[in-house]
CSV table of C-alpha atoms in Angstrom, one decimal:
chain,number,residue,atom,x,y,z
A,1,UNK,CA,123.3,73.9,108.0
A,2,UNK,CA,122.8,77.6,109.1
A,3,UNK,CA,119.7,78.9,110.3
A,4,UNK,CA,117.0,80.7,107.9
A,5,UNK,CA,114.5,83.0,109.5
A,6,UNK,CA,111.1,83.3,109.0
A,7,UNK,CA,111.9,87.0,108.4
A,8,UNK,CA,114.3,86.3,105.6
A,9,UNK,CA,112.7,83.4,104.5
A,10,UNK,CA,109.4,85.4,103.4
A,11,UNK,CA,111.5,88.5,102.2
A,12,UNK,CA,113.2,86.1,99.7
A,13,UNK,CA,109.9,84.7,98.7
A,14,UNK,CA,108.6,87.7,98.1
A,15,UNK,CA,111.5,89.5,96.4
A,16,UNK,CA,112.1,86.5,94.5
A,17,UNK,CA,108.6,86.9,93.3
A,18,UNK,CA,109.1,90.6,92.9
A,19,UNK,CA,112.6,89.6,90.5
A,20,UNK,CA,110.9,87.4,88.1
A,21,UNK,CA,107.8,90.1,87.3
A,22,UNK,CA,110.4,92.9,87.0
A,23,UNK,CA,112.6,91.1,84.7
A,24,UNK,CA,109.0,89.7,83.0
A,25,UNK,CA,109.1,93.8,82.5
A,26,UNK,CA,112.5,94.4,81.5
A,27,UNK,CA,112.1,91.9,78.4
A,28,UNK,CA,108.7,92.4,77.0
A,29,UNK,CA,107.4,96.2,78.2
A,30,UNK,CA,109.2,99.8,77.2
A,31,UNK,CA,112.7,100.7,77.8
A,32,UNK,CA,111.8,103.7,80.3
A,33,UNK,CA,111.0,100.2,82.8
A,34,UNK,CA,114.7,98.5,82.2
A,35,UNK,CA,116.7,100.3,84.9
A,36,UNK,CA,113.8,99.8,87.6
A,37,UNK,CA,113.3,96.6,86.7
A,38,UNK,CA,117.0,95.4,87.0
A,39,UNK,CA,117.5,96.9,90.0
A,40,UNK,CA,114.9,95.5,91.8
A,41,UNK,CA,116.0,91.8,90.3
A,42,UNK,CA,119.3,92.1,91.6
A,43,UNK,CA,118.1,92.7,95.1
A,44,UNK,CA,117.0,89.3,94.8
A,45,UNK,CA,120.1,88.1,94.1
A,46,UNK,CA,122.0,90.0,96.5
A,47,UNK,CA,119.1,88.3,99.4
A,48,UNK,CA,119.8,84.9,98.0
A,49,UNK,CA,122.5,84.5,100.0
A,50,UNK,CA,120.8,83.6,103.1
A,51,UNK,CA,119.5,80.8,100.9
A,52,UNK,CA,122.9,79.6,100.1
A,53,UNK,CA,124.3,79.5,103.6
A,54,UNK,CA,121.1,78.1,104.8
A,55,UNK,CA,121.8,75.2,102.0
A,56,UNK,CA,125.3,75.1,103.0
A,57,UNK,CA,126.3,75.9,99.5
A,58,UNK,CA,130.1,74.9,98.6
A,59,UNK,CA,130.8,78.9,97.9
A,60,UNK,CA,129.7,80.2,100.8
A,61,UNK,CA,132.9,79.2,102.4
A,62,UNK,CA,134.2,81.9,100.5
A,63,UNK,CA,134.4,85.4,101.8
A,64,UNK,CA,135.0,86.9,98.6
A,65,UNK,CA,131.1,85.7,97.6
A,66,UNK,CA,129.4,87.2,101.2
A,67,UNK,CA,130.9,90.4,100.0
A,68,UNK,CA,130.0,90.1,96.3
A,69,UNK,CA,126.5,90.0,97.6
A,70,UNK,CA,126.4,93.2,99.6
A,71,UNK,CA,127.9,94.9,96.5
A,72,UNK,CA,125.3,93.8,94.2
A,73,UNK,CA,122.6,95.2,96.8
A,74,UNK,CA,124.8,98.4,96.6
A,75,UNK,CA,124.1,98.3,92.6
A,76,UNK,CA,121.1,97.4,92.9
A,77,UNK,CA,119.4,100.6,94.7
A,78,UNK,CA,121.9,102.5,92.3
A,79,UNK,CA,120.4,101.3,88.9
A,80,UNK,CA,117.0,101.6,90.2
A,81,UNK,CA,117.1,105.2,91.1
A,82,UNK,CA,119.2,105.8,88.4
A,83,UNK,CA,115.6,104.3,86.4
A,84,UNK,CA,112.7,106.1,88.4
A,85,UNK,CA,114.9,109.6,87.5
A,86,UNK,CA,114.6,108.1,83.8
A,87,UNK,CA,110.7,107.9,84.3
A,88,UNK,CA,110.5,111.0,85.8
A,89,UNK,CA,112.7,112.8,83.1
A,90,UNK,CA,110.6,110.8,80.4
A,91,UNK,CA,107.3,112.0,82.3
A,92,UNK,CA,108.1,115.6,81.7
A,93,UNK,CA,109.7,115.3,78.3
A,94,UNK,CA,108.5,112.0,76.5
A,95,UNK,CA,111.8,111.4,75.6
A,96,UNK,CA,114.1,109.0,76.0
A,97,UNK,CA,118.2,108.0,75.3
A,98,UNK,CA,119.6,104.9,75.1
A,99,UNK,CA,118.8,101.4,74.5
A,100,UNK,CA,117.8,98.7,76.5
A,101,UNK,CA,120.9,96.4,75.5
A,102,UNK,CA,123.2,99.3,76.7
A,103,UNK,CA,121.3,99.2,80.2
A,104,UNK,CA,122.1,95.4,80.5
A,105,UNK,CA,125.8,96.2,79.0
A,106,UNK,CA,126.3,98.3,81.6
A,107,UNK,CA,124.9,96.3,84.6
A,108,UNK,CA,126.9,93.4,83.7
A,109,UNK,CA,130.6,95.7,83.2
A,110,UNK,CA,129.2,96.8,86.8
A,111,UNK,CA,128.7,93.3,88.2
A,112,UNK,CA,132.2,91.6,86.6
A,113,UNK,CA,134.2,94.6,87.9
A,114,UNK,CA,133.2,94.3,91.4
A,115,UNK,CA,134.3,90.8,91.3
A,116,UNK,CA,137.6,91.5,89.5
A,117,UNK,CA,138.2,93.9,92.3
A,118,UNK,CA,136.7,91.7,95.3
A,119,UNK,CA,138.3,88.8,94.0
A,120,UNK,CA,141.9,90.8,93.1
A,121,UNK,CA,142.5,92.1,97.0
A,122,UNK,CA,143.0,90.4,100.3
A,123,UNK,CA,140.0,87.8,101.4
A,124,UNK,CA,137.7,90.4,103.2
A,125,UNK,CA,137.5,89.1,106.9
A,126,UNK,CA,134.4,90.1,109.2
A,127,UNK,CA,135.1,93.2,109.8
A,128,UNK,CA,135.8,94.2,106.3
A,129,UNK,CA,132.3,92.5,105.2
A,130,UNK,CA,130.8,94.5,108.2
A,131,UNK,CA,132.3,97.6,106.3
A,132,UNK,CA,131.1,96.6,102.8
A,133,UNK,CA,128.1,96.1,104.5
A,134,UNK,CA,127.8,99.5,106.1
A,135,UNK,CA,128.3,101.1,102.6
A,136,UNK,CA,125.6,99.2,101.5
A,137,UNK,CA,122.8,100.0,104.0
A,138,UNK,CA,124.0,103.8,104.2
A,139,UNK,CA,123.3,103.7,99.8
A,140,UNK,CA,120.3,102.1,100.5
A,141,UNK,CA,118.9,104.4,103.4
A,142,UNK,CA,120.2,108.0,101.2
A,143,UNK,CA,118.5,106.3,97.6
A,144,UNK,CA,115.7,105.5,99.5
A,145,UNK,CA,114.7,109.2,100.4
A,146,UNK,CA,115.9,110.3,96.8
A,147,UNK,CA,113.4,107.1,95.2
A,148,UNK,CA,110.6,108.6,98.0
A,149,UNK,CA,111.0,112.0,96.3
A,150,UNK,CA,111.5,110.6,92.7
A,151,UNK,CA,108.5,108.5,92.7
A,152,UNK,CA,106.5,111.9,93.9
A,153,UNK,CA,107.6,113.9,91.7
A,154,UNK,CA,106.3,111.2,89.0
A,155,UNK,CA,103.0,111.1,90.6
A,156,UNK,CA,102.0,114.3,90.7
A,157,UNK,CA,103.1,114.1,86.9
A,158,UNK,CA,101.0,111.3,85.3
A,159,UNK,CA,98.2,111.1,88.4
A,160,UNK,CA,95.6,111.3,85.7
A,161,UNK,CA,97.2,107.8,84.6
A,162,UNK,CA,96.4,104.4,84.5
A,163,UNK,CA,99.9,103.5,86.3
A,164,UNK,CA,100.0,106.6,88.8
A,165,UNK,CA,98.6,104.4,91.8
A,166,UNK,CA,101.6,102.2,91.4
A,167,UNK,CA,103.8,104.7,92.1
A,168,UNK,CA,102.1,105.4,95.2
A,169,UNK,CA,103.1,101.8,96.0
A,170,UNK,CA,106.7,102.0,95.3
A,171,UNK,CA,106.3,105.5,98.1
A,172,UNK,CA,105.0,102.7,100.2
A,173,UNK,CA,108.0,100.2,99.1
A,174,UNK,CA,110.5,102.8,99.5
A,175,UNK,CA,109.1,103.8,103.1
A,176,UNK,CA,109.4,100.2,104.1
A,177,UNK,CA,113.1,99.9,102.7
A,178,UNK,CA,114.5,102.7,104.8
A,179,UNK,CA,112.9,102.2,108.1
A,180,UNK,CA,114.6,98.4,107.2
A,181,UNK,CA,117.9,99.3,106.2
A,182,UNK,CA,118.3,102.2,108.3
A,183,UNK,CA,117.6,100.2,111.5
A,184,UNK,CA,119.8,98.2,110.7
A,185,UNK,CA,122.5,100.9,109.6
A,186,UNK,CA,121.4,102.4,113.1
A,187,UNK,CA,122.5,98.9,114.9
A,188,UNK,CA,125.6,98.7,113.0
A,189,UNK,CA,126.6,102.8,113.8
A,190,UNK,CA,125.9,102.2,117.9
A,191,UNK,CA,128.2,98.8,117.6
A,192,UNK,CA,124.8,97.0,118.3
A,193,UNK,CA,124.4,94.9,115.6
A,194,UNK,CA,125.1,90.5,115.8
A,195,UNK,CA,128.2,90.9,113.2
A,196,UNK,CA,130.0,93.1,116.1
A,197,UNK,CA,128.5,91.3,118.8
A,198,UNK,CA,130.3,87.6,116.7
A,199,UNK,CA,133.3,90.0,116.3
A,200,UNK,CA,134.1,91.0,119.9
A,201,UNK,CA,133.4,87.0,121.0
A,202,UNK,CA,135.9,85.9,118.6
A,203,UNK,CA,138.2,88.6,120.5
A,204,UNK,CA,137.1,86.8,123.5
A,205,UNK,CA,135.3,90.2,125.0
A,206,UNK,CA,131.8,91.2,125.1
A,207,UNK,CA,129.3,93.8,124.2
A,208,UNK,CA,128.3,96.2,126.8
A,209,UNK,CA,124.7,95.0,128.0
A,210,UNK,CA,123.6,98.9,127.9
A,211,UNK,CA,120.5,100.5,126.3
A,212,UNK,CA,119.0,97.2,125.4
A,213,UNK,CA,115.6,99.0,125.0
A,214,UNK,CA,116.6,100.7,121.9
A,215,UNK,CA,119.0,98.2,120.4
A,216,UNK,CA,115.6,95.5,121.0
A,217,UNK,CA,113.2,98.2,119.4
A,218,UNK,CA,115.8,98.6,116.4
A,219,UNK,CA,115.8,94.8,116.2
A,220,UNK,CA,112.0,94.6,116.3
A,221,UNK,CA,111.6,97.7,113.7
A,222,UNK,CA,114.3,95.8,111.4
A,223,UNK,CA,112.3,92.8,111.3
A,224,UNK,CA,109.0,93.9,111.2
A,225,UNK,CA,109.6,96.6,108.2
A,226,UNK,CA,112.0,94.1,106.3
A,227,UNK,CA,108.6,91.9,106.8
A,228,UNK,CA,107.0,94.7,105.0
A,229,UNK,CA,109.1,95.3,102.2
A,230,UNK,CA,109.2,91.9,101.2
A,231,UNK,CA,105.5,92.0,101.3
A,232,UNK,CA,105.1,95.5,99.4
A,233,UNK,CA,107.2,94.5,96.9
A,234,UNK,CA,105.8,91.9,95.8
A,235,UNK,CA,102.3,93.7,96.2
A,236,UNK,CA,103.5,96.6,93.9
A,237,UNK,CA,104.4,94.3,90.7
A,238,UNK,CA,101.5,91.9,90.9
A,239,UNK,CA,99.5,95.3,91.1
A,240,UNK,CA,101.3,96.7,88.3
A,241,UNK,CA,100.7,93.3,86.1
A,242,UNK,CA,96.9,94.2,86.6
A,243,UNK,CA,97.2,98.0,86.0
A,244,UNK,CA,99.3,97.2,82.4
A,245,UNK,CA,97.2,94.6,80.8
């Protein structure tokens, strides 16, 4: 049975907390909340994979499935920026396109063409998942900023609301997401990250034990701020249950 962290344990808890209030929201509040509410669901689900390998589940001797999981992270920061710019837009203009059962249309095409085309090419060996893994922290750390500036912009739009403190919680989310993906993203850029480090063993050579002060700092700031996300999250939608009722 692989190992399960006490950082990862708490961020599942806490974005598996996180998933089931947001989807609460997709089902029974407005459409303006569908997008941000499925995106921050399947972050859940792409994080329940240390969960799997922790229960040494059947699938995870797949590779195909490790990198289906990166992918839905990807789509998940996608659809939920893709939702705070259809706040902000309905903020300005009270308007609104679309329905919610096209949003959920859409996802899923999203989700069962990334495993047509995961499952369709060569099994993805660790340095390919390190890749797909790359792409995904890079989308997360570049959405994060845009979410930062989204969730502003809403703000200073609807302050005199009962809601507008939340969004100053999702700042503080979004703050806590990008100092975690992007020291991790930072790791991964120097060749400092455990995936290489597994990588160059199984070549039989070994990382370079140089600038092991920043590589630990990078470490400790991953942990620490994935601690914090995990935490903020969760914070944010049992803060917005109590702002909404």
């Amino acid at each position: 049975m692989a190992d399960i962290s006490t950082v990862d344990l708490v961020q599942i808890v806490f974005w598996f907390l996180a998933g089931c209030i947001s989807f609460y929201f997709s089902i029974g509040n407005a459409r303006v909340w569908t997008s941000i509410s499925i995106g921050f669901f399947l972050i859940f689900m792409s994080q329940l994979y240390v969960v799997e390998k922790a229960l040494d589940a059947p699938w995870t001797a797949y590779t195909q499935v490790e990198a289906l999981h990166y992918i839905i992270g990807t789509i998940s920061i996608m659809v939920m920026t893709h939702g705070f710019q259809e706040y902000y837009i309905f903020s300005r203009t009270l308007e609104l396109g679309g329905s919610k059962q096209a949003v959920y249309l859409t996802i899923l095409g999203l989700l069962i063409a990334s495993a047509v085309f995961v499952f369709i090419n060569p099994e993805p060996q660790y340095t390919v998942l390190r890749n797909i893994r790359m792409i995904e922290n890079t989308t997360w750390v570049f959405l994060s900023l845009v979410n930062l500036d989204m969730v502003r912009k809403i703000y200073l739009q609807i302050r005199d609301s009962v809601i507008a403190k939340g969004f100053i919680a999702f700042g503080i989310v979004f703050i806590a997401i990008f100092l975690w993906k992007g020291s991790e993203l930072y790791l991964q850029v120097y060749n400092w990250d455990a995936d290489w480090k597994l990588i160059m063993q199984n070549l039989g050579a070994s990382v370079p034990e140089q600038f092991m002060g920043r590589r630990d700092f990078s470490v400790l700031v991953h942990d620490i701020a994935g601690l914090l996300s995990g935490f903020t999250v969760g914070g944010t939608f049992i803060y917005l249950v109590k702002l909404l009722r």
